[in-house]
N, CA, C and O atoms as CSV, one atom per row, in Angstrom:
chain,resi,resn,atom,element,x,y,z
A,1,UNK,N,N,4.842,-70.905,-67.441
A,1,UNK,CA,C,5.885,-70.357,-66.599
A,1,UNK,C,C,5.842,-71.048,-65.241
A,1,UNK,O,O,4.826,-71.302,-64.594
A,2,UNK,N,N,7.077,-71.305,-64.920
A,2,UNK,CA,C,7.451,-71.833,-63.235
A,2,UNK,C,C,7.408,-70.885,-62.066
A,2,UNK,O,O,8.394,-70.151,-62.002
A,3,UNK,N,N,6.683,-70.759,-61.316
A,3,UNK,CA,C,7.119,-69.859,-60.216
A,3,UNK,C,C,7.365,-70.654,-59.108
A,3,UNK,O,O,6.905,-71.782,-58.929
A,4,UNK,N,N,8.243,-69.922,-58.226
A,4,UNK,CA,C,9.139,-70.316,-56.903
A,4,UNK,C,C,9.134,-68.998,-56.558
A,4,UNK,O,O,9.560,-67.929,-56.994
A,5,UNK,N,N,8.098,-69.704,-55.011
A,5,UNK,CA,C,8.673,-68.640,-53.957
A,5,UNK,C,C,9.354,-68.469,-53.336
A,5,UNK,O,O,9.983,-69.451,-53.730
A,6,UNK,N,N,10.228,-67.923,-52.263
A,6,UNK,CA,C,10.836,-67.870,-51.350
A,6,UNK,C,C,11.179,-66.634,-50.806
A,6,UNK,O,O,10.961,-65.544,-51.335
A,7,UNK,N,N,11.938,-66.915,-49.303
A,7,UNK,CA,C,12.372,-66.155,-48.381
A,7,UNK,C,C,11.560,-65.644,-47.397
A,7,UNK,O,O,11.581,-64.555,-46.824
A,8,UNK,N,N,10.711,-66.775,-47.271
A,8,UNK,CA,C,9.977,-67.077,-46.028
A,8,UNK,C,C,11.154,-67.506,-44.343
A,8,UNK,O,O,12.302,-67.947,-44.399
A,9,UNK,N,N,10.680,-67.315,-43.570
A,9,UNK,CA,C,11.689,-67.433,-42.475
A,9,UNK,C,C,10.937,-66.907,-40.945
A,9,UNK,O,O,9.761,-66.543,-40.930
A,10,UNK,N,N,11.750,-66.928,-39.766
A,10,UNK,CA,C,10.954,-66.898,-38.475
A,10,UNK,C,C,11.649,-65.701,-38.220
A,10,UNK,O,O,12.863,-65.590,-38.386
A,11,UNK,N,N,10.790,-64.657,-37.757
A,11,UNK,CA,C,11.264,-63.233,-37.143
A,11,UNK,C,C,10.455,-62.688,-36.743
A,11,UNK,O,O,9.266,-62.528,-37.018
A,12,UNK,N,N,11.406,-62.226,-35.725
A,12,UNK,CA,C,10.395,-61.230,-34.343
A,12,UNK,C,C,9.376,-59.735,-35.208
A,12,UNK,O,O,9.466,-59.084,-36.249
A,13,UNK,N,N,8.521,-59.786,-34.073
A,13,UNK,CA,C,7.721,-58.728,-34.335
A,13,UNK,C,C,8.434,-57.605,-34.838
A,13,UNK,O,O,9.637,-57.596,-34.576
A,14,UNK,N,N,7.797,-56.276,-35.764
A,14,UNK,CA,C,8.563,-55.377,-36.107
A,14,UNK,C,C,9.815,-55.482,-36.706
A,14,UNK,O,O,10.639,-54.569,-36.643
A,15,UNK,N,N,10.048,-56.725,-37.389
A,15,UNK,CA,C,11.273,-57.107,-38.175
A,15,UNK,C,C,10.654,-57.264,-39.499
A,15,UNK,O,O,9.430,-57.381,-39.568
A,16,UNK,N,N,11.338,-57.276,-40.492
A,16,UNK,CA,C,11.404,-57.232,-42.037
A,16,UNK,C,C,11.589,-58.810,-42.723
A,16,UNK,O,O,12.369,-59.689,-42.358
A,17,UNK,N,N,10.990,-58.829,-43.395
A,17,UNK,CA,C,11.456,-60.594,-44.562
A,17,UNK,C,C,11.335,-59.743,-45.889
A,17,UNK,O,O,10.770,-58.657,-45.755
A,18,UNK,N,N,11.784,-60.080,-47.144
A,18,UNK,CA,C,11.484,-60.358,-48.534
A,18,UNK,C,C,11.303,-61.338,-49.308
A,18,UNK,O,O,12.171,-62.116,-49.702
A,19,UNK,N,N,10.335,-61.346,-49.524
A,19,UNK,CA,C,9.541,-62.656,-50.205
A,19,UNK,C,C,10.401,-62.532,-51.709
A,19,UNK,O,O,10.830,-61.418,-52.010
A,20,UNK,N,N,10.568,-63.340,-52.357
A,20,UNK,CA,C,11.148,-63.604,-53.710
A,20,UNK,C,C,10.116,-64.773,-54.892
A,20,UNK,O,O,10.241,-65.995,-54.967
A,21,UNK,N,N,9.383,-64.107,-55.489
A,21,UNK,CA,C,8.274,-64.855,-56.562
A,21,UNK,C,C,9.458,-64.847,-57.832
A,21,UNK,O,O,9.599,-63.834,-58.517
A,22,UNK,N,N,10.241,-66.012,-58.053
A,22,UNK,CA,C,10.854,-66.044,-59.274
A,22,UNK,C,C,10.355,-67.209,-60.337
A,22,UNK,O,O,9.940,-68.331,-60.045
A,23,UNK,N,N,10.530,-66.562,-61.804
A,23,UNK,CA,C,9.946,-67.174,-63.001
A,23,UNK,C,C,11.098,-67.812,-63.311
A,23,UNK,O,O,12.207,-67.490,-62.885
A,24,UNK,N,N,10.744,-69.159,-64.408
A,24,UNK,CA,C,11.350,-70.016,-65.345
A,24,UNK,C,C,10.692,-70.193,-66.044
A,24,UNK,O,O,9.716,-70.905,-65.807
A,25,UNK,N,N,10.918,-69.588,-67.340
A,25,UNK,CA,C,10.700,-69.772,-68.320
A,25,UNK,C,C,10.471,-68.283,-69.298
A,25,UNK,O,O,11.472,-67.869,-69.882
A,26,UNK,N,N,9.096,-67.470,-69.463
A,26,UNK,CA,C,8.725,-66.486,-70.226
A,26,UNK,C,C,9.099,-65.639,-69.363
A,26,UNK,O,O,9.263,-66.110,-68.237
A,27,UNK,N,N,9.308,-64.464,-69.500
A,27,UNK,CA,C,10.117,-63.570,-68.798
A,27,UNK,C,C,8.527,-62.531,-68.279
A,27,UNK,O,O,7.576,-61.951,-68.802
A,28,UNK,N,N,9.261,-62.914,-66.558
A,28,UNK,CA,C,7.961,-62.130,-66.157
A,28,UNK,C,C,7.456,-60.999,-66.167
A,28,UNK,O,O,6.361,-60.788,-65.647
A,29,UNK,N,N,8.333,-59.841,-66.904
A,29,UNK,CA,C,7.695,-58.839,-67.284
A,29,UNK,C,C,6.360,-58.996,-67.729
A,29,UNK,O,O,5.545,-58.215,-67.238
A,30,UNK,N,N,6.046,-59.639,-68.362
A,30,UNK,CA,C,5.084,-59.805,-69.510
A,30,UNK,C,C,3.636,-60.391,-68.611
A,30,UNK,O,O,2.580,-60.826,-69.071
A,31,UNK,N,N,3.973,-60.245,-67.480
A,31,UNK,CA,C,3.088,-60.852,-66.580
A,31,UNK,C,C,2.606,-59.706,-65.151
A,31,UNK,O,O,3.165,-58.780,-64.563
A,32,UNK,N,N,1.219,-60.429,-65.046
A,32,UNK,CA,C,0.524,-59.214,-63.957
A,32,UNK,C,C,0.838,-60.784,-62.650
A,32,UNK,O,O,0.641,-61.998,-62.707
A,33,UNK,N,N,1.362,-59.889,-61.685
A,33,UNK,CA,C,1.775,-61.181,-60.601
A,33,UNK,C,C,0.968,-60.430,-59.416
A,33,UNK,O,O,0.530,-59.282,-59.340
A,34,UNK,N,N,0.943,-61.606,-58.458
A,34,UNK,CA,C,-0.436,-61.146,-57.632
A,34,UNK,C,C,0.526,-61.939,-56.159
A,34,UNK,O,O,1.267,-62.840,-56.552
A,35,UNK,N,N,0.563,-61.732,-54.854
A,35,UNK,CA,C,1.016,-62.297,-53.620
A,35,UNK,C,C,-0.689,-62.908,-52.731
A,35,UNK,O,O,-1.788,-62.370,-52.601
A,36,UNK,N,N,-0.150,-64.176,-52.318
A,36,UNK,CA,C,-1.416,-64.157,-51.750
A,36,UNK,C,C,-0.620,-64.729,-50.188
A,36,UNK,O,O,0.500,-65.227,-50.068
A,37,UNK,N,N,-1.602,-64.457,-49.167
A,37,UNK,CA,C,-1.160,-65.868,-47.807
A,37,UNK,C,C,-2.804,-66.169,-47.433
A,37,UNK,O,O,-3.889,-65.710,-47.789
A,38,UNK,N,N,-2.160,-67.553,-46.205
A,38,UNK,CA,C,-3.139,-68.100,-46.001
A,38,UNK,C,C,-2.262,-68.696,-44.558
A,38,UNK,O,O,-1.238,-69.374,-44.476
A,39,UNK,N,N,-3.128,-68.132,-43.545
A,39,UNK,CA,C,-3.015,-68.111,-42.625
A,39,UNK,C,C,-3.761,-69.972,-41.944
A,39,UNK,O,O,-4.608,-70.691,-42.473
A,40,UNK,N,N,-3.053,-70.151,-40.772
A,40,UNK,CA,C,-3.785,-71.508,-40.030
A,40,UNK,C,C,-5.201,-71.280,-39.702
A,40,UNK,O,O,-5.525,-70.451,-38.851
A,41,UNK,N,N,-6.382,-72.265,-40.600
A,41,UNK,CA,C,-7.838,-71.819,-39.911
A,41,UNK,C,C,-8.145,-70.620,-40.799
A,41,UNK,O,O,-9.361,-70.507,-40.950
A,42,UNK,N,N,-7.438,-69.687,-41.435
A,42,UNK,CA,C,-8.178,-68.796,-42.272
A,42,UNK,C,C,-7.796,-69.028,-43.391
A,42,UNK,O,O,-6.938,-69.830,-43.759
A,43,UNK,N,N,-8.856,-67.849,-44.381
A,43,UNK,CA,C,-9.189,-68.087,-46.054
A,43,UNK,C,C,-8.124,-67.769,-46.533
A,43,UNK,O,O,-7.153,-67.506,-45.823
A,44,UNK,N,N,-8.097,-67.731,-47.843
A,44,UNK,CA,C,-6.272,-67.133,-48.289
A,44,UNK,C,C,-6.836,-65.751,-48.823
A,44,UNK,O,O,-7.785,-65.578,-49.587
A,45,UNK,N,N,-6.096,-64.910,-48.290
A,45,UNK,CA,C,-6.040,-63.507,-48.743
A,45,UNK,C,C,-5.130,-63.026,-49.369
A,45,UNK,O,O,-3.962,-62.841,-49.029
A,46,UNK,N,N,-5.846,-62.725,-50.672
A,46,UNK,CA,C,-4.965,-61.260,-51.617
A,46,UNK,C,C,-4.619,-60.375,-51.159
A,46,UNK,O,O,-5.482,-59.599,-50.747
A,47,UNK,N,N,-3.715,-60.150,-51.050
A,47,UNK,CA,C,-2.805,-59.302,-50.547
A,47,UNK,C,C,-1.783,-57.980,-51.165
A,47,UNK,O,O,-1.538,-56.986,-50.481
A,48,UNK,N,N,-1.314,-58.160,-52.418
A,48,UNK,CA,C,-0.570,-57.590,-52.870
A,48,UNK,C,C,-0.386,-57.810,-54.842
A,48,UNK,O,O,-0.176,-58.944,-55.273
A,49,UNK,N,N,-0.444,-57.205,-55.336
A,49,UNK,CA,C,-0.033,-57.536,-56.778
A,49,UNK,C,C,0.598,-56.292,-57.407
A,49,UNK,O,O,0.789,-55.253,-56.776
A,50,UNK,N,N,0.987,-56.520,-59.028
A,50,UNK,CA,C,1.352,-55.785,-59.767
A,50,UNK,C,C,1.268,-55.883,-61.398
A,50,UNK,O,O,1.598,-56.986,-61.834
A,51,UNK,N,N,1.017,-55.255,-62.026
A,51,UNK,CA,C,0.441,-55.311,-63.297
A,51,UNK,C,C,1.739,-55.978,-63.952
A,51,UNK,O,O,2.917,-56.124,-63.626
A,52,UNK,N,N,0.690,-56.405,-65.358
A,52,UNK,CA,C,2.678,-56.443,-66.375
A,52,UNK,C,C,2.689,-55.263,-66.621
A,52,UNK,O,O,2.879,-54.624,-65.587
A,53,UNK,N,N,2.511,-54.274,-68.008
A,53,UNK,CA,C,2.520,-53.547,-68.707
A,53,UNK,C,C,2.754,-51.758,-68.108
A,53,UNK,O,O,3.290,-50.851,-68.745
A,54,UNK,N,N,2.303,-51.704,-67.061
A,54,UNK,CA,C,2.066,-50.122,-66.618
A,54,UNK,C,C,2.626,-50.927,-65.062
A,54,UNK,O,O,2.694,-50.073,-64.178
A,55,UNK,N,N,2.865,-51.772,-64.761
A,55,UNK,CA,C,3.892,-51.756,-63.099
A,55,UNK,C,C,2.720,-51.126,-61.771
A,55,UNK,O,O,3.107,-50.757,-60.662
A,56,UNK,N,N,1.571,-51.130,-62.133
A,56,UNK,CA,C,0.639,-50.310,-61.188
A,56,UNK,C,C,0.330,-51.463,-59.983
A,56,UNK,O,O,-0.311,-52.513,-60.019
A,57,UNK,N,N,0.937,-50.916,-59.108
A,57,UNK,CA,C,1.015,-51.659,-57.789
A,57,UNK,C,C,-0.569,-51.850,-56.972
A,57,UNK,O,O,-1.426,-51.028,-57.296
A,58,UNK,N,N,-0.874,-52.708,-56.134
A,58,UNK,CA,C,-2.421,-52.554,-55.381
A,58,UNK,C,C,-2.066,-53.569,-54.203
A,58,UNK,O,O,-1.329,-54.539,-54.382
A,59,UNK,N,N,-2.744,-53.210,-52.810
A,59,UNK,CA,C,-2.746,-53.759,-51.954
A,59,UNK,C,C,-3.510,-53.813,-50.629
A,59,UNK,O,O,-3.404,-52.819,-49.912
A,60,UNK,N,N,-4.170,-54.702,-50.256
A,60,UNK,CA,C,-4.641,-54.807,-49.021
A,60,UNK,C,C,-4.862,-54.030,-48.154
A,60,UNK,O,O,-3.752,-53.532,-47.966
A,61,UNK,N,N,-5.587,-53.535,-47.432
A,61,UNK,CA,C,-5.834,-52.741,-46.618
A,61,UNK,C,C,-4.835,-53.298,-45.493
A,61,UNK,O,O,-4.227,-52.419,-44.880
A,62,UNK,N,N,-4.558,-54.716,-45.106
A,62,UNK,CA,C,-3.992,-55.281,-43.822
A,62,UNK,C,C,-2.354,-55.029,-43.828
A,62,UNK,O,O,-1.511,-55.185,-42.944
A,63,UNK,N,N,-2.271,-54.607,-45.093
A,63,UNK,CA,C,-0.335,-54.580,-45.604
A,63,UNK,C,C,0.054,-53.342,-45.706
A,63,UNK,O,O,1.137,-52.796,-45.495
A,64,UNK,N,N,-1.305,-52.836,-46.175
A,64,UNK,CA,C,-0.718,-51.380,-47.127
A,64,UNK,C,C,0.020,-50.541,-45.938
A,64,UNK,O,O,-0.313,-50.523,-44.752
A,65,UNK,N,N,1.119,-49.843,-46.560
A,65,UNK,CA,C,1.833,-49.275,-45.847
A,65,UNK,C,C,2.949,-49.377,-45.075
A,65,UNK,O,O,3.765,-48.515,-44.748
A,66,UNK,N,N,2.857,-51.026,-44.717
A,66,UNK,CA,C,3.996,-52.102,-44.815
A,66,UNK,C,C,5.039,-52.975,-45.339
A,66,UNK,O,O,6.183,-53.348,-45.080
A,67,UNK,N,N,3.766,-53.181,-46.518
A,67,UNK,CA,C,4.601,-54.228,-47.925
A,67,UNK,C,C,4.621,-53.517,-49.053
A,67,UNK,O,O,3.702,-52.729,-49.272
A,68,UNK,N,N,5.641,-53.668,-49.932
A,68,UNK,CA,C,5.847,-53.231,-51.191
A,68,UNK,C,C,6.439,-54.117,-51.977
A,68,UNK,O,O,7.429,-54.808,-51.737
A,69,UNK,N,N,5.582,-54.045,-53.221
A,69,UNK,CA,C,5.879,-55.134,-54.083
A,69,UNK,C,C,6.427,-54.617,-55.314
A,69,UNK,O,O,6.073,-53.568,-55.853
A,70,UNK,N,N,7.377,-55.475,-55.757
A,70,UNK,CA,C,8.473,-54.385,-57.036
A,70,UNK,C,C,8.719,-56.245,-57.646
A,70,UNK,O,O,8.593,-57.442,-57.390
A,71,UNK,N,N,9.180,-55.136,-58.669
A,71,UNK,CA,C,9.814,-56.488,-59.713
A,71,UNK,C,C,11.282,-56.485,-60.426
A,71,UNK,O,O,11.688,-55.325,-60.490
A,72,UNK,N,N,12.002,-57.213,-60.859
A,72,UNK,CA,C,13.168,-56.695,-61.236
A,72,UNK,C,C,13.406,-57.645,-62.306
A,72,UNK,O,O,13.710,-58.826,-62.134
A,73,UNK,N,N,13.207,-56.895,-63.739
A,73,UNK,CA,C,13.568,-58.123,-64.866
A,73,UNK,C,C,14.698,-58.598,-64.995
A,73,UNK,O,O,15.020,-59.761,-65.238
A,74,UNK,N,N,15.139,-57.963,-64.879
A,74,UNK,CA,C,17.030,-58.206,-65.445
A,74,UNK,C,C,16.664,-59.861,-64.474
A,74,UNK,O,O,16.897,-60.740,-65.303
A,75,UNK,N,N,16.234,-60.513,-63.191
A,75,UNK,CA,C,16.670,-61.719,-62.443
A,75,UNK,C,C,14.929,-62.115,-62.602
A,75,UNK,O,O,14.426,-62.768,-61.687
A,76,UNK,N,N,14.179,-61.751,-63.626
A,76,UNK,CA,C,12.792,-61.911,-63.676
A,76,UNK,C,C,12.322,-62.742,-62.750
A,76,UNK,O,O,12.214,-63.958,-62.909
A,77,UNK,N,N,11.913,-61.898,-61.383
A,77,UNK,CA,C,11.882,-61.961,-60.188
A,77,UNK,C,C,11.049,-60.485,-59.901
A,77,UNK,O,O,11.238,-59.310,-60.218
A,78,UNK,N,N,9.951,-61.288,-59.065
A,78,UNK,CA,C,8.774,-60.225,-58.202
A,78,UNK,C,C,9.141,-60.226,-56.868
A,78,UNK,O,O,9.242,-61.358,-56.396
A,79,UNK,N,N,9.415,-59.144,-55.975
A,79,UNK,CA,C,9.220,-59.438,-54.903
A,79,UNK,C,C,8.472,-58.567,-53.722
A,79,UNK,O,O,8.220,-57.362,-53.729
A,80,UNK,N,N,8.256,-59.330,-52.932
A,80,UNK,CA,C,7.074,-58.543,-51.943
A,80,UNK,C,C,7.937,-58.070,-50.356
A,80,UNK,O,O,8.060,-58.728,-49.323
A,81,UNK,N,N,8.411,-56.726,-50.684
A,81,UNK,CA,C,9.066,-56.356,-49.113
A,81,UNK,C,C,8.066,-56.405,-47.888
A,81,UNK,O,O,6.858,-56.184,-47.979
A,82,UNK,N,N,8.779,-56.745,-46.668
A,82,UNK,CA,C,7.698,-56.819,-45.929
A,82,UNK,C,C,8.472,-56.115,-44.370
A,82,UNK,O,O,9.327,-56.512,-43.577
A,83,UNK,N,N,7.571,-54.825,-44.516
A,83,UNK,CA,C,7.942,-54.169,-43.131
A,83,UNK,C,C,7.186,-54.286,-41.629
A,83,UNK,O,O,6.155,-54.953,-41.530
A,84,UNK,N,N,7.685,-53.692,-40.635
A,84,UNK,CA,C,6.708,-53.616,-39.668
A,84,UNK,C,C,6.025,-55.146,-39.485
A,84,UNK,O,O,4.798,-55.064,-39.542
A,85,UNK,N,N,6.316,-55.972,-39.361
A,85,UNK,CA,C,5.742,-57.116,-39.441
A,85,UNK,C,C,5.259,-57.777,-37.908
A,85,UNK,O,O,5.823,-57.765,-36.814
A,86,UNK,N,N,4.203,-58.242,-38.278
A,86,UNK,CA,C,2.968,-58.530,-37.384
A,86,UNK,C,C,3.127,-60.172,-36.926
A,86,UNK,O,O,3.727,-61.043,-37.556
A,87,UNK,N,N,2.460,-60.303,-35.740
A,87,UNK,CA,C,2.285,-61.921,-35.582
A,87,UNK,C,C,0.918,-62.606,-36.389
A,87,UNK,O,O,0.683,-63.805,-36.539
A,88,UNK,N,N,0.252,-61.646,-36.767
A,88,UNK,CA,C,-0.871,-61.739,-38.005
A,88,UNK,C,C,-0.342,-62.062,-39.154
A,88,UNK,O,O,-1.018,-62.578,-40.045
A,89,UNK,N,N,0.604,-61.865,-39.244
A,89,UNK,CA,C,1.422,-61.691,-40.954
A,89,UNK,C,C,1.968,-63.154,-41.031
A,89,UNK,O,O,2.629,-63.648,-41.945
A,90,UNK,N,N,1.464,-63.850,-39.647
A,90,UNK,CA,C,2.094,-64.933,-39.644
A,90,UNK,C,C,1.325,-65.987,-40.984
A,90,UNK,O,O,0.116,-66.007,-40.755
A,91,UNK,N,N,1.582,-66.638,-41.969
A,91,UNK,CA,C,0.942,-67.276,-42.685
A,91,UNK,C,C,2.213,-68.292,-43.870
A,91,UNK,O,O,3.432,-68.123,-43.863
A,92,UNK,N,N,1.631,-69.050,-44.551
A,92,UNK,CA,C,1.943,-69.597,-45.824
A,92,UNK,C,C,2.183,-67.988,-46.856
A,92,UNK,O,O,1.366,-67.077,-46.727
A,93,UNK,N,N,3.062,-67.891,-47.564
A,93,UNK,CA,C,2.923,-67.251,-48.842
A,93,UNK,C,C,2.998,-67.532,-49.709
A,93,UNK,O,O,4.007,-68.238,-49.675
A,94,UNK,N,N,2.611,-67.534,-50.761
A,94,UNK,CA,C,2.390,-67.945,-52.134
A,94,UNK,C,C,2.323,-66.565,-53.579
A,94,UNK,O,O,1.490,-65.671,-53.433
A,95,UNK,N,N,3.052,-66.550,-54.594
A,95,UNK,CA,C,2.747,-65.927,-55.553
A,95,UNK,C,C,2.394,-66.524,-57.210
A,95,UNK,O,O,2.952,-67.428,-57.832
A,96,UNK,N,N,1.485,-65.811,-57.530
A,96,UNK,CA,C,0.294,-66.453,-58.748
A,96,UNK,C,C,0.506,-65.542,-60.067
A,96,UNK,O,O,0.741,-64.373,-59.763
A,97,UNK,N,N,0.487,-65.714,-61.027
A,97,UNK,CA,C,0.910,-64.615,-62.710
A,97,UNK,C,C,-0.354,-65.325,-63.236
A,97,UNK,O,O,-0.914,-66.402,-63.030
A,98,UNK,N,N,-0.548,-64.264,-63.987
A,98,UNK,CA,C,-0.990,-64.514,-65.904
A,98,UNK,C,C,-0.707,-63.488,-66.650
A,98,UNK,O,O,-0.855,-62.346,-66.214
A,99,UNK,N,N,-0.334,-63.692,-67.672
A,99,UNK,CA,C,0.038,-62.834,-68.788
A,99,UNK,C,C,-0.926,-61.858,-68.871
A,99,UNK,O,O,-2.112,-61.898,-68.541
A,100,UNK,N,N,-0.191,-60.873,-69.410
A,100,UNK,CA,C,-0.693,-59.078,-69.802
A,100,UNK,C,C,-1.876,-58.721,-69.520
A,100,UNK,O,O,-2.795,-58.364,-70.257
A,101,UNK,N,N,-1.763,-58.915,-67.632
A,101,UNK,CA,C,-3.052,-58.487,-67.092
A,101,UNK,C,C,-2.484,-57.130,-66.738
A,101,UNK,O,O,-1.298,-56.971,-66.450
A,102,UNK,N,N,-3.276,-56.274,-66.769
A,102,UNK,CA,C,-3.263,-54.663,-65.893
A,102,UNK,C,C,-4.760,-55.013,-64.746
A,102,UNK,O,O,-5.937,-55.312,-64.945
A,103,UNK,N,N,-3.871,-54.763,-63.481
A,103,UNK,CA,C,-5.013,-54.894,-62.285
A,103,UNK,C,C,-5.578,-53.471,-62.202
A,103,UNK,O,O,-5.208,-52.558,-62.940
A,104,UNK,N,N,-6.409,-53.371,-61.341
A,104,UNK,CA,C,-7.217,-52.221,-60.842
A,104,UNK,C,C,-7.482,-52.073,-59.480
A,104,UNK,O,O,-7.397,-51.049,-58.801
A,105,UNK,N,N,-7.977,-53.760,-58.984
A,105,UNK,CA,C,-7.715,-53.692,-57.586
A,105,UNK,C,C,-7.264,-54.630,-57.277
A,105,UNK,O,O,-7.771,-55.540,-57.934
A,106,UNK,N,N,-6.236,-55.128,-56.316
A,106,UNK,CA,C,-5.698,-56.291,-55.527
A,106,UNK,C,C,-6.763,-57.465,-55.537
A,106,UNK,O,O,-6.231,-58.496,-55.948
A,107,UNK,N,N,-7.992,-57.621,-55.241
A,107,UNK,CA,C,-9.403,-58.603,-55.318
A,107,UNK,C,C,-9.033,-59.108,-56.655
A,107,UNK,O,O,-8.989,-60.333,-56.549
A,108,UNK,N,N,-8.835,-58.863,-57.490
A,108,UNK,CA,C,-8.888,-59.324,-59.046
A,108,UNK,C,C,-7.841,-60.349,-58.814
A,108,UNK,O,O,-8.199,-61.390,-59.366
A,109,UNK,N,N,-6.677,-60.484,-58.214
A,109,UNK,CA,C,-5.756,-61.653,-58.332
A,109,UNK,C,C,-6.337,-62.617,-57.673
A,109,UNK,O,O,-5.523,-63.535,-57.570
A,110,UNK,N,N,-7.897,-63.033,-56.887
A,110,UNK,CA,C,-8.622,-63.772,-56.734
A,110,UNK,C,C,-9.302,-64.769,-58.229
A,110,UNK,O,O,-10.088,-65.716,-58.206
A,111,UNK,N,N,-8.746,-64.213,-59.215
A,111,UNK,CA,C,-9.745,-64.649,-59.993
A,111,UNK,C,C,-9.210,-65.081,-61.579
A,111,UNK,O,O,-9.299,-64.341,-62.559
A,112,UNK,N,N,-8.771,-66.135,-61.571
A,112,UNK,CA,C,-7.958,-66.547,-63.254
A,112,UNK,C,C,-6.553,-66.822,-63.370
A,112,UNK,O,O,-5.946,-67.302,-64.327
A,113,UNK,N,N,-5.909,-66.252,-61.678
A,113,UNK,CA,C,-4.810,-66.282,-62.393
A,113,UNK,C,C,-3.574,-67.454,-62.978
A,113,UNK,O,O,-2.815,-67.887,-62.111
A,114,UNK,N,N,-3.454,-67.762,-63.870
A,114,UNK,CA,C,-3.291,-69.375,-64.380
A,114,UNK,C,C,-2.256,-69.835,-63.720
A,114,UNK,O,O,-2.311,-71.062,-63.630
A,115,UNK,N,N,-0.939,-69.171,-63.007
A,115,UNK,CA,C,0.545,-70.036,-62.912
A,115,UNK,C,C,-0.093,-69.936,-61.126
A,115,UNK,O,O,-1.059,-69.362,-60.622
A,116,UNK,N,N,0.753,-70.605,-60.704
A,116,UNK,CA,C,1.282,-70.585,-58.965
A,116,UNK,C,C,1.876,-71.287,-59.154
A,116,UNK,O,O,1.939,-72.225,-59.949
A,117,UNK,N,N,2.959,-70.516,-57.656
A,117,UNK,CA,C,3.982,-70.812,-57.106
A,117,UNK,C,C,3.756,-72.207,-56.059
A,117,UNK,O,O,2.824,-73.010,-56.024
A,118,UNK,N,N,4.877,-72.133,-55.329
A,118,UNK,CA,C,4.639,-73.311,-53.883
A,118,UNK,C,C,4.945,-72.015,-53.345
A,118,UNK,O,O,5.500,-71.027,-53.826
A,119,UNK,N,N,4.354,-72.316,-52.028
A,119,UNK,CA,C,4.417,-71.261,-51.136
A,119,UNK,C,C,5.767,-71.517,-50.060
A,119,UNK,O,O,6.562,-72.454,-50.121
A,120,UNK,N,N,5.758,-70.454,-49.129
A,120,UNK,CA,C,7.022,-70.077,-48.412
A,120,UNK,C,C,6.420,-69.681,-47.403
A,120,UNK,O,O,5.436,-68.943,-47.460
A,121,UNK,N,N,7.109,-70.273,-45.974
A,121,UNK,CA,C,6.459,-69.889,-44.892
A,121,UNK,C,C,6.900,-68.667,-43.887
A,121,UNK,O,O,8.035,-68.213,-43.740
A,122,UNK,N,N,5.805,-68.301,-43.300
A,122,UNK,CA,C,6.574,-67.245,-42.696
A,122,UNK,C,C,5.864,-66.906,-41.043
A,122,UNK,O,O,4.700,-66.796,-40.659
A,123,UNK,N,N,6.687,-66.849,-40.610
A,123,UNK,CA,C,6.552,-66.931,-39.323
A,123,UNK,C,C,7.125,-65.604,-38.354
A,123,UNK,O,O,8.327,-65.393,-38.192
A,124,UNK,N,N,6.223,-64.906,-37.853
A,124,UNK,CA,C,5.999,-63.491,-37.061
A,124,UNK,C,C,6.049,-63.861,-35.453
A,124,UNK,O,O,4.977,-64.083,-34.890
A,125,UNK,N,N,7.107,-63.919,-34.813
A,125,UNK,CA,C,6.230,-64.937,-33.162
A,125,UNK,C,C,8.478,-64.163,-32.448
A,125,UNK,O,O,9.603,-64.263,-32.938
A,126,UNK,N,N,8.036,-63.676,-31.478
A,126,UNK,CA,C,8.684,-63.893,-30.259
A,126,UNK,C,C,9.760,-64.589,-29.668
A,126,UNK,O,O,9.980,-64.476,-28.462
């Protein structure tokens, strides 16, 4: 499967983006998709995911409560809302799949997951 991210873009503090993780090819239901960024000078952090099978959402302590991540088959397309947004939030984004994973915790999309995207930038600044 192909993933493409987008809807990365420059906006003021306390403003909103939606990230868009879209598939080509196997239809991403069938897939546990995971959001990661990676900030200038820092590690890349997991951030956000969602199972295939049971849709069970998990996220970051740095997001939670901010971002919400949903999926929509009908345009088999993941995407990661992003509220309240920070000049921290400033980073690269990127989203990663593998087939008929069920997560447990957000850390686990650290580990196997076979597809990535190109990432999408995003920029939090004044």
């Amino acid at each position: 499967v192909q993933l493409q991210a987008s809807g990365g873009g420059l906006v003021q503090p306390g403003g909103s983006l939606r990230l868009s993780c879209a598939a080509f090819g196997p239809t991403l239901h069938n897939y546990g998709v995971g959001w990661f960024r990676q900030a200038p000078g820092k590690e890349r952090e997991a951030i956000s995911c969602i199972s295939s099978s049971d849709g069970s959402t998990y996220y970051a302590d740095s997001v939670k409560g901010r971002f919400t991540i949903s999926r929509d088959n009908a345009k088999n397309t993941v995407y990661l809302q992003m509220n309240s947004l920070k000049p921290e939030d400033t980073a690269v984004y990127y989203c990663a799949a593998s087939p008929g994973i069920i997560f447990k915790d957000v850390a686990e999309i650290n580990y196997g997951m076979r597809y990535w995207g190109k990432e999408t930038l995003v920029t939090v600044s004044s």
